[in-house]
Amino acid sequence: MRRSKARIVAALASLAGFSATGCYGYYQPMTSNLTGHQLQLSITDSGAVILAPQVGFGIETVDGKLVADTASRYIVSVSGIRRRDGLETDWRGESVNIPHAFVSTVMERRFSRARTTLFAVATTIAMVSVKHAFGGAGGATSPGGSPGTGGGPR
């Protein structure tokens, strides 16, 4: 019985750890001052051509932390880019100046309560299913005896 409780506590602790990290998504900004926020900037076709020497060819989006937003450009500490062919590249915070005219949409990275809840429920169901499939009652009986009596062959 003690072992079973320890397994349940371990499973719940794992679930809490996964839930604490949470799931995030990109949404329309809720505020106009986005400095310091994680953003995803969708780049226009002409912007992709002009920015190619700085960030590579055929970029679709730039992800990163907004360092500054001047009257004419965003200054972004880039964490990654996605090209139009779907390939993604991680960056290490290099600073890139992106003129406002080259950006078609600005999305803000935020915690998603719905995604996190769905993930937590799915994980819980999976863990309970695994326990029922492989856990069993946790005891064994020997032929002709009862659990723990040692009445089996030696």
mmCIF file of N, CA and C in Angstrom, residues 31-131:
data_model
loop_
_atom_site.group_PDB
_atom_site.id
_atom_site.type_symbol
_atom_site.label_atom_id
_atom_site.label_comp_id
_atom_site.label_asym_id
_atom_site.label_seq_id
_atom_site.Cartn_x
_atom_site.Cartn_y
_atom_site.Cartn_z
ATOM 1 N N THR A 31 -1.909 45.201 -25.071
ATOM 2 C CA THR A 31 -1.415 46.512 -24.687
ATOM 3 C C THR A 31 -0.597 47.098 -25.839
ATOM 4 N N SER A 32 -0.464 48.397 -25.865
ATOM 5 C CA SER A 32 0.302 49.018 -26.948
ATOM 6 C C SER A 32 1.803 49.034 -26.652
ATOM 7 N N ASN A 33 2.183 49.066 -25.371
ATOM 8 C CA ASN A 33 3.601 49.053 -25.010
ATOM 9 C C ASN A 33 4.061 47.608 -24.841
ATOM 10 N N LEU A 34 4.753 47.091 -25.838
ATOM 11 C CA LEU A 34 5.177 45.689 -25.827
ATOM 12 C C LEU A 34 6.658 45.511 -25.531
ATOM 13 N N THR A 35 7.345 46.580 -25.170
ATOM 14 C CA THR A 35 8.766 46.489 -24.870
ATOM 15 C C THR A 35 8.990 45.483 -23.739
ATOM 16 N N GLY A 36 9.906 44.555 -23.966
ATOM 17 C CA GLY A 36 10.202 43.523 -22.986
ATOM 18 C C GLY A 36 9.360 42.269 -23.139
ATOM 19 N N HIS A 37 8.365 42.286 -24.023
ATOM 20 C CA HIS A 37 7.488 41.132 -24.229
ATOM 21 C C HIS A 37 8.037 40.231 -25.333
ATOM 22 N N GLN A 38 7.666 38.946 -25.264
ATOM 23 C CA GLN A 38 8.004 37.994 -26.308
ATOM 24 C C GLN A 38 7.000 38.161 -27.444
ATOM 25 N N LEU A 39 7.502 38.376 -28.657
ATOM 26 C CA LEU A 39 6.642 38.636 -29.805
ATOM 27 C C LEU A 39 6.953 37.700 -30.959
ATOM 28 N N GLN A 40 6.005 37.653 -31.875
ATOM 29 C CA GLN A 40 6.224 37.011 -33.161
ATOM 30 C C GLN A 40 5.817 38.032 -34.215
ATOM 31 N N LEU A 41 6.770 38.426 -35.040
ATOM 32 C CA LEU A 41 6.522 39.393 -36.093
ATOM 33 C C LEU A 41 6.408 38.653 -37.417
ATOM 34 N N SER A 42 5.266 38.804 -38.096
ATOM 35 C CA SER A 42 5.105 38.234 -39.438
ATOM 36 C C SER A 42 5.671 39.238 -40.433
ATOM 37 N N ILE A 43 6.542 38.764 -41.291
ATOM 38 C CA ILE A 43 7.269 39.629 -42.217
ATOM 39 C C ILE A 43 6.591 39.610 -43.588
ATOM 40 N N THR A 44 6.469 40.780 -44.197
ATOM 41 C CA THR A 44 5.894 40.888 -45.536
ATOM 42 C C THR A 44 6.850 40.290 -46.564
ATOM 43 N N ASP A 45 6.341 40.045 -47.764
ATOM 44 C CA ASP A 45 7.190 39.500 -48.837
ATOM 45 C C ASP A 45 8.351 40.436 -49.154
ATOM 46 N N SER A 46 8.040 41.727 -49.294
ATOM 47 C CA SER A 46 9.114 42.677 -49.606
ATOM 48 C C SER A 46 10.087 42.796 -48.439
ATOM 49 N N GLY A 47 9.573 42.698 -47.210
ATOM 50 C CA GLY A 47 10.438 42.731 -46.034
ATOM 51 C C GLY A 47 11.386 41.549 -45.996
ATOM 52 N N ALA A 48 10.894 40.368 -46.407
ATOM 53 C CA ALA A 48 11.739 39.174 -46.427
ATOM 54 C C ALA A 48 12.898 39.340 -47.399
ATOM 55 N N VAL A 49 12.633 39.987 -48.521
ATOM 56 C CA VAL A 49 13.690 40.201 -49.518
ATOM 57 C C VAL A 49 14.730 41.181 -48.981
ATOM 58 N N ILE A 50 14.270 42.277 -48.401
ATOM 59 C CA ILE A 50 15.199 43.311 -47.939
ATOM 60 C C ILE A 50 15.955 42.880 -46.675
ATOM 61 N N LEU A 51 15.311 42.084 -45.806
ATOM 62 C CA LEU A 51 15.962 41.624 -44.568
ATOM 63 C C LEU A 51 16.846 40.394 -44.781
ATOM 64 N N ALA A 52 16.814 39.811 -45.972
ATOM 65 C CA ALA A 52 17.557 38.573 -46.232
ATOM 66 C C ALA A 52 19.035 38.645 -45.837
ATOM 67 N N PRO A 53 19.762 39.722 -46.112
ATOM 68 C CA PRO A 53 21.170 39.749 -45.693
ATOM 69 C C PRO A 53 21.360 39.675 -44.173
ATOM 70 N N GLN A 54 20.364 40.129 -43.417
ATOM 71 C CA GLN A 54 20.477 40.108 -41.952
ATOM 72 C C GLN A 54 20.028 38.790 -41.335
ATOM 73 N N VAL A 55 18.928 38.223 -41.849
ATOM 74 C CA VAL A 55 18.312 37.070 -41.179
ATOM 75 C C VAL A 55 18.194 35.822 -42.042
ATOM 76 N N GLY A 56 18.538 35.912 -43.300
ATOM 77 C CA GLY A 56 18.436 34.766 -44.190
ATOM 78 C C GLY A 56 17.285 34.930 -45.173
ATOM 79 N N PHE A 57 17.278 34.066 -46.170
ATOM 80 C CA PHE A 57 16.307 34.189 -47.258
ATOM 81 C C PHE A 57 14.975 33.541 -46.916
ATOM 82 N N GLY A 58 13.907 34.149 -47.422
ATOM 83 C CA GLY A 58 12.570 33.578 -47.335
ATOM 84 C C GLY A 58 11.972 33.508 -45.945
ATOM 85 N N ILE A 59 12.260 34.471 -45.075
ATOM 86 C CA ILE A 59 11.713 34.379 -43.727
ATOM 87 C C ILE A 59 10.233 34.758 -43.721
ATOM 88 N N GLU A 60 9.519 34.094 -42.844
ATOM 89 C CA GLU A 60 8.091 34.347 -42.672
ATOM 90 C C GLU A 60 7.820 35.043 -41.349
ATOM 91 N N THR A 61 8.454 34.530 -40.269
ATOM 92 C CA THR A 61 8.256 35.132 -38.948
ATOM 93 C C THR A 61 9.578 35.266 -38.220
ATOM 94 N N VAL A 62 9.610 36.242 -37.329
ATOM 95 C CA VAL A 62 10.740 36.453 -36.424
ATOM 96 C C VAL A 62 10.185 36.406 -35.008
ATOM 97 N N ASP A 63 10.742 35.538 -34.182
ATOM 98 C CA ASP A 63 10.338 35.425 -32.776
ATOM 99 C C ASP A 63 11.427 36.020 -31.904
ATOM 100 N N GLY A 64 11.021 36.716 -30.846
ATOM 101 C CA GLY A 64 12.012 37.240 -29.921
ATOM 102 C C GLY A 64 11.431 38.254 -28.965
ATOM 103 N N LYS A 65 12.309 38.800 -28.167
ATOM 104 C CA LYS A 65 11.939 39.789 -27.160
ATOM 105 C C LYS A 65 12.099 41.186 -27.742
ATOM 106 N N LEU A 66 11.061 41.993 -27.613
ATOM 107 C CA LEU A 66 11.119 43.355 -28.128
ATOM 108 C C LEU A 66 11.978 44.202 -27.196
ATOM 109 N N VAL A 67 13.101 44.675 -27.720
ATOM 110 C CA VAL A 67 14.024 45.496 -26.946
ATOM 111 C C VAL A 67 13.574 46.951 -26.971
ATOM 112 N N ALA A 68 13.158 47.408 -28.167
ATOM 113 C CA ALA A 68 12.691 48.796 -28.315
ATOM 114 C C ALA A 68 11.753 48.883 -29.506
ATOM 115 N N ASP A 69 10.854 49.852 -29.424
ATOM 116 C CA ASP A 69 9.920 50.123 -30.510
ATOM 117 C C ASP A 69 9.977 51.618 -30.787
ATOM 118 N N THR A 70 10.728 51.980 -31.826
ATOM 119 C CA THR A 70 10.853 53.391 -32.172
ATOM 120 C C THR A 70 9.707 53.771 -33.106
ATOM 121 N N ALA A 71 9.708 54.990 -33.566
ATOM 122 C CA ALA A 71 8.647 55.459 -34.460
ATOM 123 C C ALA A 71 8.653 54.702 -35.789
ATOM 124 N N SER A 72 9.807 54.152 -36.176
ATOM 125 C CA SER A 72 9.884 53.534 -37.500
ATOM 126 C C SER A 72 10.305 52.062 -37.501
ATOM 127 N N ARG A 73 10.831 51.563 -36.380
ATOM 128 C CA ARG A 73 11.323 50.181 -36.406
ATOM 129 C C ARG A 73 11.236 49.492 -35.047
ATOM 130 N N TYR A 74 11.183 48.164 -35.145
ATOM 131 C CA TYR A 74 11.260 47.311 -33.962
ATOM 132 C C TYR A 74 12.705 46.869 -33.810
ATOM 133 N N ILE A 75 13.205 46.863 -32.592
ATOM 134 C CA ILE A 75 14.515 46.290 -32.308
ATOM 135 C C ILE A 75 14.241 45.044 -31.474
ATOM 136 N N VAL A 76 14.585 43.881 -32.044
ATOM 137 C CA VAL A 76 14.208 42.597 -31.464
ATOM 138 C C VAL A 76 15.449 41.778 -31.130
ATOM 139 N N SER A 77 15.461 41.203 -29.926
ATOM 140 C CA SER A 77 16.459 40.210 -29.547
ATOM 141 C C SER A 77 15.899 38.869 -30.024
ATOM 142 N N VAL A 78 16.399 38.375 -31.135
ATOM 143 C CA VAL A 78 15.777 37.259 -31.846
ATOM 144 C C VAL A 78 16.098 35.915 -31.188
ATOM 145 N N SER A 79 15.031 35.126 -30.962
ATOM 146 C CA SER A 79 15.192 33.768 -30.417
ATOM 147 C C SER A 79 15.002 32.714 -31.502
ATOM 148 N N GLY A 80 14.372 33.094 -32.614
ATOM 149 C CA GLY A 80 14.202 32.141 -33.702
ATOM 150 C C GLY A 80 13.503 32.768 -34.890
ATOM 151 N N ILE A 81 13.681 32.116 -36.038
ATOM 152 C CA ILE A 81 12.982 32.551 -37.244
ATOM 153 C C ILE A 81 12.364 31.328 -37.905
ATOM 154 N N ARG A 82 11.298 31.562 -38.657
ATOM 155 C CA ARG A 82 10.691 30.499 -39.457
ATOM 156 C C ARG A 82 10.662 30.982 -40.901
ATOM 157 N N ARG A 83 11.139 30.127 -41.789
ATOM 158 C CA ARG A 83 11.142 30.472 -43.194
ATOM 159 C C ARG A 83 9.804 30.091 -43.826
ATOM 160 N N ARG A 84 9.582 30.585 -45.017
ATOM 161 C CA ARG A 84 8.328 30.317 -45.721
ATOM 162 C C ARG A 84 8.193 28.848 -46.110
ATOM 163 N N ASP A 85 9.302 28.117 -46.182
ATOM 164 C CA ASP A 85 9.233 26.683 -46.491
ATOM 165 C C ASP A 85 9.039 25.830 -45.233
ATOM 166 N N GLY A 86 8.867 26.496 -44.074
ATOM 167 C CA GLY A 86 8.587 25.781 -42.828
ATOM 168 C C GLY A 86 9.798 25.493 -41.963
ATOM 169 N N LEU A 87 10.988 25.667 -42.470
ATOM 170 C CA LEU A 87 12.189 25.412 -41.670
ATOM 171 C C LEU A 87 12.341 26.483 -40.593
ATOM 172 N N GLU A 88 12.701 26.037 -39.405
ATOM 173 C CA GLU A 88 12.895 26.956 -38.288
ATOM 174 C C GLU A 88 14.347 26.944 -37.856
ATOM 175 N N THR A 89 14.834 28.104 -37.435
ATOM 176 C CA THR A 89 16.213 28.244 -36.980
ATOM 177 C C THR A 89 16.215 28.961 -35.642
ATOM 178 N N ASP A 90 16.915 28.384 -34.672
ATOM 179 C CA ASP A 90 17.067 29.026 -33.370
ATOM 180 C C ASP A 90 18.168 30.074 -33.436
ATOM 181 N N TRP A 91 17.945 31.169 -32.734
ATOM 182 C CA TRP A 91 18.935 32.228 -32.613
ATOM 183 C C TRP A 91 19.269 32.385 -31.144
ATOM 184 N N ARG A 92 20.324 33.148 -30.871
ATOM 185 C CA ARG A 92 20.786 33.314 -29.489
ATOM 186 C C ARG A 92 20.658 34.743 -28.992
ATOM 187 N N GLY A 93 19.610 35.421 -29.389
ATOM 188 C CA GLY A 93 19.373 36.761 -28.877
ATOM 189 C C GLY A 93 20.050 37.872 -29.642
ATOM 190 N N GLU A 94 20.491 37.586 -30.865
ATOM 191 C CA GLU A 94 21.089 38.644 -31.676
ATOM 192 C C GLU A 94 20.060 39.736 -31.929
ATOM 193 N N SER A 95 20.510 40.965 -31.917
ATOM 194 C CA SER A 95 19.621 42.109 -32.098
ATOM 195 C C SER A 95 19.440 42.411 -33.584
ATOM 196 N N VAL A 96 18.173 42.551 -33.991
ATOM 197 C CA VAL A 96 17.850 42.839 -35.385
ATOM 198 C C VAL A 96 16.889 44.022 -35.425
ATOM 199 N N ASN A 97 17.166 44.973 -36.327
ATOM 200 C CA ASN A 97 16.272 46.119 -36.546
ATOM 201 C C ASN A 97 15.321 45.770 -37.674
ATOM 202 N N ILE A 98 14.024 45.847 -37.401
ATOM 203 C CA ILE A 98 13.019 45.515 -38.412
ATOM 204 C C ILE A 98 12.083 46.708 -38.582
ATOM 205 N N PRO A 99 12.121 47.344 -39.755
ATOM 206 C CA PRO A 99 11.224 48.473 -39.986
ATOM 207 C C PRO A 99 9.750 48.064 -39.879
ATOM 208 N N HIS A 100 8.930 48.935 -39.327
ATOM 209 C CA HIS A 100 7.491 48.669 -39.179
ATOM 210 C C HIS A 100 6.855 48.293 -40.514
ATOM 211 N N ALA A 101 7.308 48.919 -41.595
ATOM 212 C CA ALA A 101 6.725 48.675 -42.918
ATOM 213 C C ALA A 101 6.916 47.233 -43.382
ATOM 214 N N PHE A 102 7.881 46.504 -42.811
ATOM 215 C CA PHE A 102 8.145 45.123 -43.214
ATOM 216 C C PHE A 102 7.354 44.108 -42.388
ATOM 217 N N VAL A 103 6.551 44.577 -41.443
ATOM 218 C CA VAL A 103 5.818 43.693 -40.537
ATOM 219 C C VAL A 103 4.329 43.746 -40.866
ATOM 220 N N SER A 104 3.753 42.568 -41.146
ATOM 221 C CA SER A 104 2.320 42.525 -41.461
ATOM 222 C C SER A 104 1.473 42.338 -40.202
ATOM 223 N N THR A 105 1.938 41.532 -39.249
ATOM 224 C CA THR A 105 1.210 41.355 -37.990
ATOM 225 C C THR A 105 2.190 41.211 -36.836
ATOM 226 N N VAL A 106 1.728 41.639 -35.656
ATOM 227 C CA VAL A 106 2.487 41.497 -34.413
ATOM 228 C C VAL A 106 1.638 40.659 -33.471
ATOM 229 N N MET A 107 2.216 39.568 -32.993
ATOM 230 C CA MET A 107 1.523 38.700 -32.050
ATOM 231 C C MET A 107 2.360 38.601 -30.777
ATOM 232 N N GLU A 108 1.672 38.522 -29.642
ATOM 233 C CA GLU A 108 2.336 38.454 -28.336
ATOM 234 C C GLU A 108 2.247 37.038 -27.792
ATOM 235 N N ARG A 109 3.354 36.534 -27.268
ATOM 236 C CA ARG A 109 3.380 35.198 -26.660
ATOM 237 C C ARG A 109 2.830 35.300 -25.244
ATOM 238 N N ARG A 110 1.765 34.510 -24.990
ATOM 239 C CA ARG A 110 1.136 34.539 -23.672
ATOM 240 C C ARG A 110 0.780 33.127 -23.215
ATOM 241 N N PHE A 111 0.637 32.999 -21.899
ATOM 242 C CA PHE A 111 0.215 31.749 -21.286
ATOM 243 C C PHE A 111 -1.183 31.394 -21.766
ATOM 244 N N SER A 112 -1.389 30.130 -22.126
ATOM 245 C CA SER A 112 -2.696 29.666 -22.577
ATOM 246 C C SER A 112 -3.298 28.741 -21.519
ATOM 247 N N ARG A 113 -4.266 29.252 -20.804
ATOM 248 C CA ARG A 113 -4.923 28.457 -19.762
ATOM 249 C C ARG A 113 -5.629 27.245 -20.376
ATOM 250 N N ALA A 114 -6.278 27.431 -21.522
ATOM 251 C CA ALA A 114 -7.009 26.327 -22.158
ATOM 252 C C ALA A 114 -6.057 25.211 -22.593
ATOM 253 N N ARG A 115 -4.951 25.560 -23.244
ATOM 254 C CA ARG A 115 -3.988 24.538 -23.678
ATOM 255 C C ARG A 115 -3.368 23.817 -22.492
ATOM 256 N N THR A 116 -3.050 24.561 -21.456
ATOM 257 C CA THR A 116 -2.435 23.962 -20.277
ATOM 258 C C THR A 116 -3.406 23.009 -19.587
ATOM 259 N N THR A 117 -4.671 23.404 -19.473
ATOM 260 C CA THR A 117 -5.679 22.541 -18.861
ATOM 261 C C THR A 117 -5.867 21.281 -19.688
ATOM 262 N N LEU A 118 -5.968 21.430 -20.989
ATOM 263 C CA LEU A 118 -6.116 20.267 -21.870
ATOM 264 C C LEU A 118 -4.927 19.330 -21.727
ATOM 265 N N PHE A 119 -3.714 19.883 -21.677
ATOM 266 C CA PHE A 119 -2.518 19.062 -21.509
ATOM 267 C C PHE A 119 -2.541 18.327 -20.166
ATOM 268 N N ALA A 120 -2.928 19.023 -19.105
ATOM 269 C CA ALA A 120 -2.968 18.407 -17.772
ATOM 270 C C ALA A 120 -3.985 17.273 -17.730
ATOM 271 N N VAL A 121 -5.157 17.489 -18.321
ATOM 272 C CA VAL A 121 -6.200 16.445 -18.338
ATOM 273 C C VAL A 121 -5.718 15.246 -19.152
ATOM 274 N N ALA A 122 -5.142 15.490 -20.321
ATOM 275 C CA ALA A 122 -4.650 14.397 -21.162
ATOM 276 C C ALA A 122 -3.545 13.610 -20.458
ATOM 277 N N THR A 123 -2.653 14.322 -19.783
ATOM 278 C CA THR A 123 -1.572 13.650 -19.060
ATOM 279 C C THR A 123 -2.121 12.805 -17.907
ATOM 280 N N THR A 124 -3.083 13.342 -17.188
ATOM 281 C CA THR A 124 -3.690 12.601 -16.076
ATOM 282 C C THR A 124 -4.365 11.334 -16.589
ATOM 283 N N ILE A 125 -5.128 11.450 -17.666
ATOM 284 C CA ILE A 125 -5.798 10.276 -18.238
ATOM 285 C C ILE A 125 -4.768 9.244 -18.685
ATOM 286 N N ALA A 126 -3.697 9.697 -19.312
ATOM 287 C CA ALA A 126 -2.651 8.774 -19.760
ATOM 288 C C ALA A 126 -2.000 8.064 -18.583
ATOM 289 N N MET A 127 -1.715 8.794 -17.508
ATOM 290 C CA MET A 127 -1.060 8.180 -16.341
ATOM 291 C C MET A 127 -1.988 7.187 -15.649
ATOM 292 N N VAL A 128 -3.257 7.516 -15.531
ATOM 293 C CA VAL A 128 -4.217 6.597 -14.915
ATOM 294 C C VAL A 128 -4.364 5.349 -15.780
ATOM 295 N N SER A 129 -4.406 5.529 -17.103
ATOM 296 C CA SER A 129 -4.524 4.383 -18.019
ATOM 297 C C SER A 129 -3.315 3.467 -17.905
ATOM 298 N N VAL A 130 -2.132 4.048 -17.843
ATOM 299 C CA VAL A 130 -0.908 3.248 -17.709
ATOM 300 C C VAL A 130 -0.906 2.497 -16.391
ATOM 301 N N LYS A 131 -1.327 3.152 -15.321
ATOM 302 C CA LYS A 131 -1.372 2.489 -14.015
ATOM 303 C C LYS A 131 -2.325 1.307 -14.042
#
